Amino acid sequence: MKELSISARECLNAYLQKVRARLRWANSLDADEIERDICEHIERDLDSADEPVEYETVAEVLDRLGSPEQWVPDGEISWWRKVLMRISSGPDDWRLAYISFGLFVLAFFQLRIGMFIFIPLSFIVARGALSMTDDLDQLKGRKVLLYPVLILIYAILGLFLLAGPAFGLVGLADGFEREIIKNYDDIKESLDYWWWTWVIILFVLGIWWIILSGISIAFDKFFKFIFKPFLDKVNKKKLALTAIVAGWLLILVAIGLGWIFGASDGPANLFKQFGLM
Amino acid sequence: MLEFCILNAIRGTSLYGYDIVRTLRGIEGLVISEGTIYPILSRLKREGFVKTTIRESSEGPARKYYELTKDGEEMLDEMNSYWQVIKDGTDSIIKEHKK
């Protein structure tokens, strides 16, 4: 073989690696023999080139040879071998997509470790793959591999962001109820003030959503970054307006329910009994 | 189509893989990825339609030459007959349109 420049050598090695990866899985072919034939062909094509052979010359020869992916009919390779080939020799963005999906699937086989190790890792790899793509439309088939973990993490994150204060209030109310039942022997059953807890939760959520809308308008880039790529094409102002309207509705519902319970004898009296109202 | 061209290229002779590629390069209108030839040769060999012999070369290491087997000859005869039928049919359509 003629002496090649460093970039030409790298180009040739990468090509031969692709050749090996593609041919290895084709049952009807003698991969070693074909690789030797290809190497001989390249040597013959470079016979007349000056040393060290430059990248452009090697690239031209390889271009004439074509992509090894065209050499073996797809039907000859099973689907799982195609996946392995993508990981071992495919472009980086596809490799990351497969690795991310692999970790995501693995998490369901090892739930304990998976939730804390594989899912976060899968998410990080998926975000890494996204950062390598300027245009989301270029993702195409990779979306199927990358989006499951993103949707899972974003759904959890979104739920906490939207209903975080409510979770806290439910916890407080539950603790409060236990405390009352413990201290007052005559109360054994669940208390009616849970209705009031819901009134307060709806009221707080309404206020929180209005505040959140303001924050999301002010820091829309931050939110887009956190929930990339799902908020990329979302009109933030319309979304925020919807949240404000929904927030006011929740507040109104809370006030309405509060008025109904306040006007009736049942729950309100119970609170008065304990000096809470 | 490529199998057909390859088998015809080596009919009655034995050719080095690279020379087969050069022969096909010379066919005007036949656009191919040259690398495709080698897996096809490998498949034809495995199926028994071509055989290889290693011969010393004055230009470097020993070279592998491809030639048709008896089965290969028979299959090529069938392919050529079929090709002739298609060609005749196509020619007649073209002539019809020219009239």
Short mmCIF file of N, CA, C and O in Angstrom, two decimals, chain A residues 77-153:
data_model
loop_
_atom_site.label_atom_id
_atom_site.label_comp_id
_atom_site.label_asym_id
_atom_site.label_seq_id
_atom_site.Cartn_x
_atom_site.Cartn_y
_atom_site.Cartn_z
N ILE A 77 -30.15 -8.83 6.34
CA ILE A 77 -29.68 -8.53 7.70
C ILE A 77 -30.87 -8.38 8.62
O ILE A 77 -31.81 -7.65 8.31
N SER A 78 -30.84 -9.12 9.75
CA SER A 78 -31.98 -9.06 10.68
C SER A 78 -32.01 -7.70 11.37
O SER A 78 -30.99 -7.00 11.46
N TRP A 79 -33.21 -7.34 11.90
CA TRP A 79 -33.39 -5.99 12.46
C TRP A 79 -32.45 -5.72 13.62
O TRP A 79 -31.92 -4.62 13.76
N TRP A 80 -32.23 -6.73 14.48
CA TRP A 80 -31.38 -6.47 15.65
C TRP A 80 -29.92 -6.30 15.25
O TRP A 80 -29.17 -5.58 15.89
N ARG A 81 -29.55 -6.96 14.12
CA ARG A 81 -28.18 -6.76 13.64
C ARG A 81 -28.02 -5.36 13.06
O ARG A 81 -26.98 -4.73 13.18
N LYS A 82 -29.11 -4.88 12.44
CA LYS A 82 -29.06 -3.50 11.91
C LYS A 82 -28.87 -2.51 13.04
O LYS A 82 -28.12 -1.54 12.91
N VAL A 83 -29.56 -2.77 14.18
CA VAL A 83 -29.42 -1.88 15.34
C VAL A 83 -27.97 -1.89 15.83
O VAL A 83 -27.36 -0.85 16.05
N LEU A 84 -27.40 -3.12 15.94
CA LEU A 84 -26.00 -3.23 16.38
C LEU A 84 -25.05 -2.51 15.43
O LEU A 84 -24.10 -1.86 15.85
N MET A 85 -25.36 -2.63 14.13
CA MET A 85 -24.51 -1.96 13.14
C MET A 85 -24.56 -0.45 13.29
O MET A 85 -23.56 0.23 13.18
N ARG A 86 -25.77 0.05 13.55
CA ARG A 86 -25.92 1.50 13.74
C ARG A 86 -25.07 1.97 14.91
O ARG A 86 -24.44 3.01 14.86
N ILE A 87 -25.10 1.15 15.99
CA ILE A 87 -24.36 1.56 17.18
C ILE A 87 -22.85 1.46 16.95
O ILE A 87 -22.09 2.32 17.36
N SER A 88 -22.43 0.39 16.26
CA SER A 88 -20.99 0.17 16.12
C SER A 88 -20.36 1.01 15.01
O SER A 88 -19.20 1.36 15.07
N SER A 89 -21.14 1.36 13.99
CA SER A 89 -20.50 2.07 12.89
C SER A 89 -21.31 3.23 12.34
O SER A 89 -20.88 3.92 11.45
N GLY A 90 -22.50 3.44 12.90
CA GLY A 90 -23.34 4.51 12.36
C GLY A 90 -22.84 5.87 12.75
O GLY A 90 -21.92 6.01 13.54
N PRO A 91 -23.48 6.92 12.21
CA PRO A 91 -23.10 8.26 12.59
C PRO A 91 -23.41 8.49 14.07
O PRO A 91 -24.29 7.85 14.62
N ASP A 92 -22.65 9.39 14.70
CA ASP A 92 -22.76 9.59 16.15
C ASP A 92 -24.18 9.88 16.60
O ASP A 92 -24.62 9.40 17.63
N ASP A 93 -24.91 10.69 15.82
CA ASP A 93 -26.25 11.07 16.28
C ASP A 93 -27.18 9.85 16.35
O ASP A 93 -28.06 9.79 17.19
N TRP A 94 -27.00 8.88 15.46
CA TRP A 94 -27.80 7.65 15.54
C TRP A 94 -27.34 6.78 16.69
O TRP A 94 -28.14 6.16 17.37
N ARG A 95 -26.03 6.74 16.89
CA ARG A 95 -25.52 5.92 17.99
C ARG A 95 -26.10 6.41 19.31
O ARG A 95 -26.54 5.63 20.13
N LEU A 96 -26.07 7.73 19.51
CA LEU A 96 -26.59 8.29 20.76
C LEU A 96 -28.07 7.95 20.93
O LEU A 96 -28.51 7.64 22.03
N ALA A 97 -28.81 8.01 19.83
CA ALA A 97 -30.25 7.71 19.91
C ALA A 97 -30.45 6.26 20.35
O ALA A 97 -31.28 5.98 21.22
N TYR A 98 -29.69 5.34 19.79
CA TYR A 98 -29.83 3.93 20.17
C TYR A 98 -29.37 3.70 21.61
O TYR A 98 -29.99 2.93 22.35
N ILE A 99 -28.28 4.36 22.00
CA ILE A 99 -27.79 4.18 23.38
C ILE A 99 -28.84 4.71 24.36
O ILE A 99 -29.16 4.07 25.37
N SER A 100 -29.39 5.88 24.05
CA SER A 100 -30.41 6.47 24.93
C SER A 100 -31.60 5.53 25.07
O SER A 100 -32.07 5.27 26.18
N PHE A 101 -32.08 5.01 23.96
CA PHE A 101 -33.25 4.12 24.00
C PHE A 101 -32.91 2.81 24.73
O PHE A 101 -33.71 2.28 25.49
N GLY A 102 -31.69 2.31 24.49
CA GLY A 102 -31.25 1.08 25.16
C GLY A 102 -31.27 1.25 26.67
O GLY A 102 -31.77 0.38 27.41
N LEU A 103 -30.75 2.38 27.15
CA LEU A 103 -30.73 2.64 28.60
C LEU A 103 -32.15 2.78 29.14
O LEU A 103 -32.47 2.30 30.22
N PHE A 104 -33.00 3.40 28.34
CA PHE A 104 -34.41 3.60 28.74
C PHE A 104 -35.10 2.24 28.93
O PHE A 104 -35.78 2.01 29.92
N VAL A 105 -34.89 1.35 27.96
CA VAL A 105 -35.51 0.02 28.04
C VAL A 105 -34.92 -0.77 29.21
O VAL A 105 -35.65 -1.42 29.97
N LEU A 106 -33.61 -0.65 29.36
CA LEU A 106 -32.92 -1.37 30.45
C LEU A 106 -33.48 -0.98 31.82
O LEU A 106 -33.56 -1.82 32.72
N ALA A 107 -33.87 0.28 31.96
CA ALA A 107 -34.38 0.77 33.24
C ALA A 107 -35.61 -0.02 33.69
O ALA A 107 -35.83 -0.20 34.88
N PHE A 108 -36.40 -0.52 32.73
CA PHE A 108 -37.62 -1.24 33.10
C PHE A 108 -37.34 -2.69 33.50
O PHE A 108 -38.18 -3.34 34.09
N PHE A 109 -36.15 -3.16 33.17
CA PHE A 109 -35.77 -4.50 33.59
C PHE A 109 -35.14 -4.47 34.99
O PHE A 109 -35.12 -5.44 35.70
N GLN A 110 -34.55 -3.34 35.32
CA GLN A 110 -33.90 -3.18 36.63
C GLN A 110 -34.49 -1.92 37.26
O GLN A 110 -33.83 -0.89 37.33
N LEU A 111 -35.74 -2.04 37.72
CA LEU A 111 -36.47 -0.83 38.13
C LEU A 111 -35.75 0.00 39.19
O LEU A 111 -35.67 1.22 39.09
N ARG A 112 -35.22 -0.68 40.22
CA ARG A 112 -34.61 0.07 41.32
C ARG A 112 -33.42 0.89 40.84
O ARG A 112 -33.33 2.09 41.08
N ILE A 113 -32.48 0.20 40.19
CA ILE A 113 -31.30 0.91 39.68
C ILE A 113 -31.72 1.80 38.52
O ILE A 113 -31.25 2.92 38.39
N GLY A 114 -32.63 1.26 37.71
CA GLY A 114 -33.01 1.94 36.47
C GLY A 114 -33.52 3.33 36.69
O GLY A 114 -33.13 4.27 35.98
N MET A 115 -34.40 3.49 37.67
CA MET A 115 -35.02 4.79 37.88
C MET A 115 -33.99 5.86 38.25
O MET A 115 -34.14 7.03 37.93
N PHE A 116 -32.97 5.44 38.98
CA PHE A 116 -32.01 6.43 39.47
C PHE A 116 -30.73 6.52 38.64
O PHE A 116 -30.00 7.49 38.75
N ILE A 117 -30.46 5.49 37.85
CA ILE A 117 -29.22 5.51 37.06
C ILE A 117 -29.51 5.50 35.56
O ILE A 117 -29.12 6.42 34.83
N PHE A 118 -30.24 4.48 35.09
CA PHE A 118 -30.43 4.33 33.64
C PHE A 118 -31.30 5.44 33.04
O PHE A 118 -31.00 5.95 31.96
N ILE A 119 -32.39 5.79 33.75
CA ILE A 119 -33.26 6.84 33.20
C ILE A 119 -32.53 8.19 33.13
O ILE A 119 -32.53 8.82 32.06
N PRO A 120 -31.86 8.62 34.21
CA PRO A 120 -31.11 9.88 34.10
C PRO A 120 -30.04 9.83 33.01
O PRO A 120 -29.87 10.78 32.25
N LEU A 121 -29.35 8.67 32.92
CA LEU A 121 -28.31 8.54 31.88
C LEU A 121 -28.94 8.62 30.48
O LEU A 121 -28.43 9.30 29.59
N SER A 122 -30.05 7.90 30.33
CA SER A 122 -30.74 7.90 29.03
C SER A 122 -31.16 9.32 28.65
O SER A 122 -31.03 9.74 27.50
N PHE A 123 -31.63 10.06 29.67
CA PHE A 123 -32.07 11.45 29.43
C PHE A 123 -30.87 12.32 29.00
O PHE A 123 -30.97 13.08 28.04
N ILE A 124 -29.76 12.16 29.70
CA ILE A 124 -28.57 12.97 29.37
C ILE A 124 -28.10 12.66 27.94
O ILE A 124 -27.79 13.56 27.17
N VAL A 125 -28.09 11.37 27.59
CA VAL A 125 -27.65 10.99 26.23
C VAL A 125 -28.63 11.55 25.19
O VAL A 125 -28.21 12.06 24.14
N ALA A 126 -29.94 11.48 25.51
CA ALA A 126 -30.95 12.00 24.57
C ALA A 126 -30.76 13.50 24.37
O ALA A 126 -30.83 14.00 23.24
N ARG A 127 -30.50 14.22 25.46
CA ARG A 127 -30.29 15.66 25.33
C ARG A 127 -29.00 15.94 24.55
O ARG A 127 -28.91 16.89 23.77
N GLY A 128 -28.01 15.08 24.76
CA GLY A 128 -26.76 15.21 23.98
C GLY A 128 -27.01 15.05 22.49
O GLY A 128 -26.51 15.81 21.68
N ALA A 129 -27.84 14.05 22.16
CA ALA A 129 -28.18 13.81 20.76
C ALA A 129 -28.94 15.00 20.18
O ALA A 129 -28.70 15.41 19.04
N LEU A 130 -29.83 15.58 20.99
CA LEU A 130 -30.59 16.75 20.52
C LEU A 130 -29.68 17.93 20.26
O LEU A 130 -29.86 18.67 19.29
N SER A 131 -28.69 18.10 21.14
CA SER A 131 -27.80 19.25 20.99
C SER A 131 -26.95 19.16 19.72
O SER A 131 -26.40 20.15 19.26
N MET A 132 -26.83 17.93 19.17
CA MET A 132 -26.05 17.77 17.93
C MET A 132 -26.87 18.07 16.69
O MET A 132 -26.37 18.05 15.58
N THR A 133 -28.18 18.30 16.89
CA THR A 133 -29.05 18.55 15.75
C THR A 133 -29.54 19.99 15.74
O THR A 133 -30.16 20.43 16.72
N ASP A 134 -29.23 20.70 14.69
CA ASP A 134 -29.68 22.09 14.59
C ASP A 134 -31.16 22.16 14.24
O ASP A 134 -31.89 23.00 14.74
N ASP A 135 -31.57 21.28 13.33
CA ASP A 135 -32.94 21.32 12.84
C ASP A 135 -33.67 20.06 13.31
O ASP A 135 -33.25 18.95 13.02
N LEU A 136 -34.76 20.26 14.04
CA LEU A 136 -35.50 19.10 14.59
C LEU A 136 -36.03 18.18 13.51
O LEU A 136 -36.16 16.98 13.71
N ASP A 137 -36.33 18.75 12.35
CA ASP A 137 -36.86 17.93 11.26
C ASP A 137 -35.85 16.88 10.79
O ASP A 137 -36.21 15.88 10.19
N GLN A 138 -34.56 17.16 11.09
CA GLN A 138 -33.52 16.20 10.69
C GLN A 138 -33.55 14.94 11.57
O GLN A 138 -32.96 13.93 11.23
N LEU A 139 -34.23 15.02 12.71
CA LEU A 139 -34.23 13.87 13.63
C LEU A 139 -34.93 12.67 13.01
O LEU A 139 -34.52 11.54 13.20
N LYS A 140 -36.01 12.90 12.31
CA LYS A 140 -36.79 11.86 11.63
C LYS A 140 -36.99 10.62 12.52
O LYS A 140 -37.56 10.73 13.58
N GLY A 141 -36.46 9.47 12.07
CA GLY A 141 -36.68 8.22 12.80
C GLY A 141 -36.10 8.21 14.20
O GLY A 141 -36.52 7.44 15.05
N ARG A 142 -35.12 9.08 14.44
CA ARG A 142 -34.49 9.09 15.75
C ARG A 142 -35.45 9.56 16.84
O ARG A 142 -35.25 9.28 18.02
N LYS A 143 -36.51 10.25 16.44
CA LYS A 143 -37.48 10.74 17.43
C LYS A 143 -38.05 9.57 18.23
O LYS A 143 -38.26 9.67 19.43
N VAL A 144 -38.33 8.47 17.53
CA VAL A 144 -38.92 7.30 18.19
C VAL A 144 -38.00 6.80 19.30
O VAL A 144 -38.45 6.30 20.33
N LEU A 145 -36.70 6.94 19.10
CA LEU A 145 -35.74 6.45 20.09
C LEU A 145 -35.47 7.47 21.19
O LEU A 145 -35.22 7.11 22.33
N LEU A 146 -35.51 8.74 20.83
CA LEU A 146 -35.12 9.78 21.80
C LEU A 146 -36.29 10.28 22.64
O LEU A 146 -36.09 10.65 23.80
N TYR A 147 -37.49 10.32 22.07
CA TYR A 147 -38.58 10.99 22.76
C TYR A 147 -39.16 10.27 23.99
O TYR A 147 -39.60 10.94 24.91
N PRO A 148 -39.17 8.91 24.03
CA PRO A 148 -39.78 8.28 25.22
C PRO A 148 -39.20 8.79 26.54
O PRO A 148 -39.95 9.16 27.44
N VAL A 149 -37.88 8.83 26.66
CA VAL A 149 -37.29 9.25 27.94
C VAL A 149 -37.53 10.75 28.16
O VAL A 149 -37.77 11.19 29.29
N LEU A 150 -37.49 11.53 27.08
CA LEU A 150 -37.73 12.97 27.22
C LEU A 150 -39.15 13.22 27.72
O LEU A 150 -39.37 14.02 28.63
N ILE A 151 -40.11 12.50 27.12
CA ILE A 151 -41.52 12.69 27.51
C ILE A 151 -41.71 12.30 28.98
O ILE A 151 -42.37 12.99 29.74
N LEU A 152 -41.07 11.18 29.38
CA LEU A 152 -41.20 10.73 30.76
C LEU A 152 -40.68 11.78 31.75
O LEU A 152 -41.36 12.18 32.69
N ILE A 153 -39.45 12.24 31.50
CA ILE A 153 -38.83 13.21 32.42
C ILE A 153 -39.60 14.53 32.41
O ILE A 153 -39.86 15.12 33.46
#
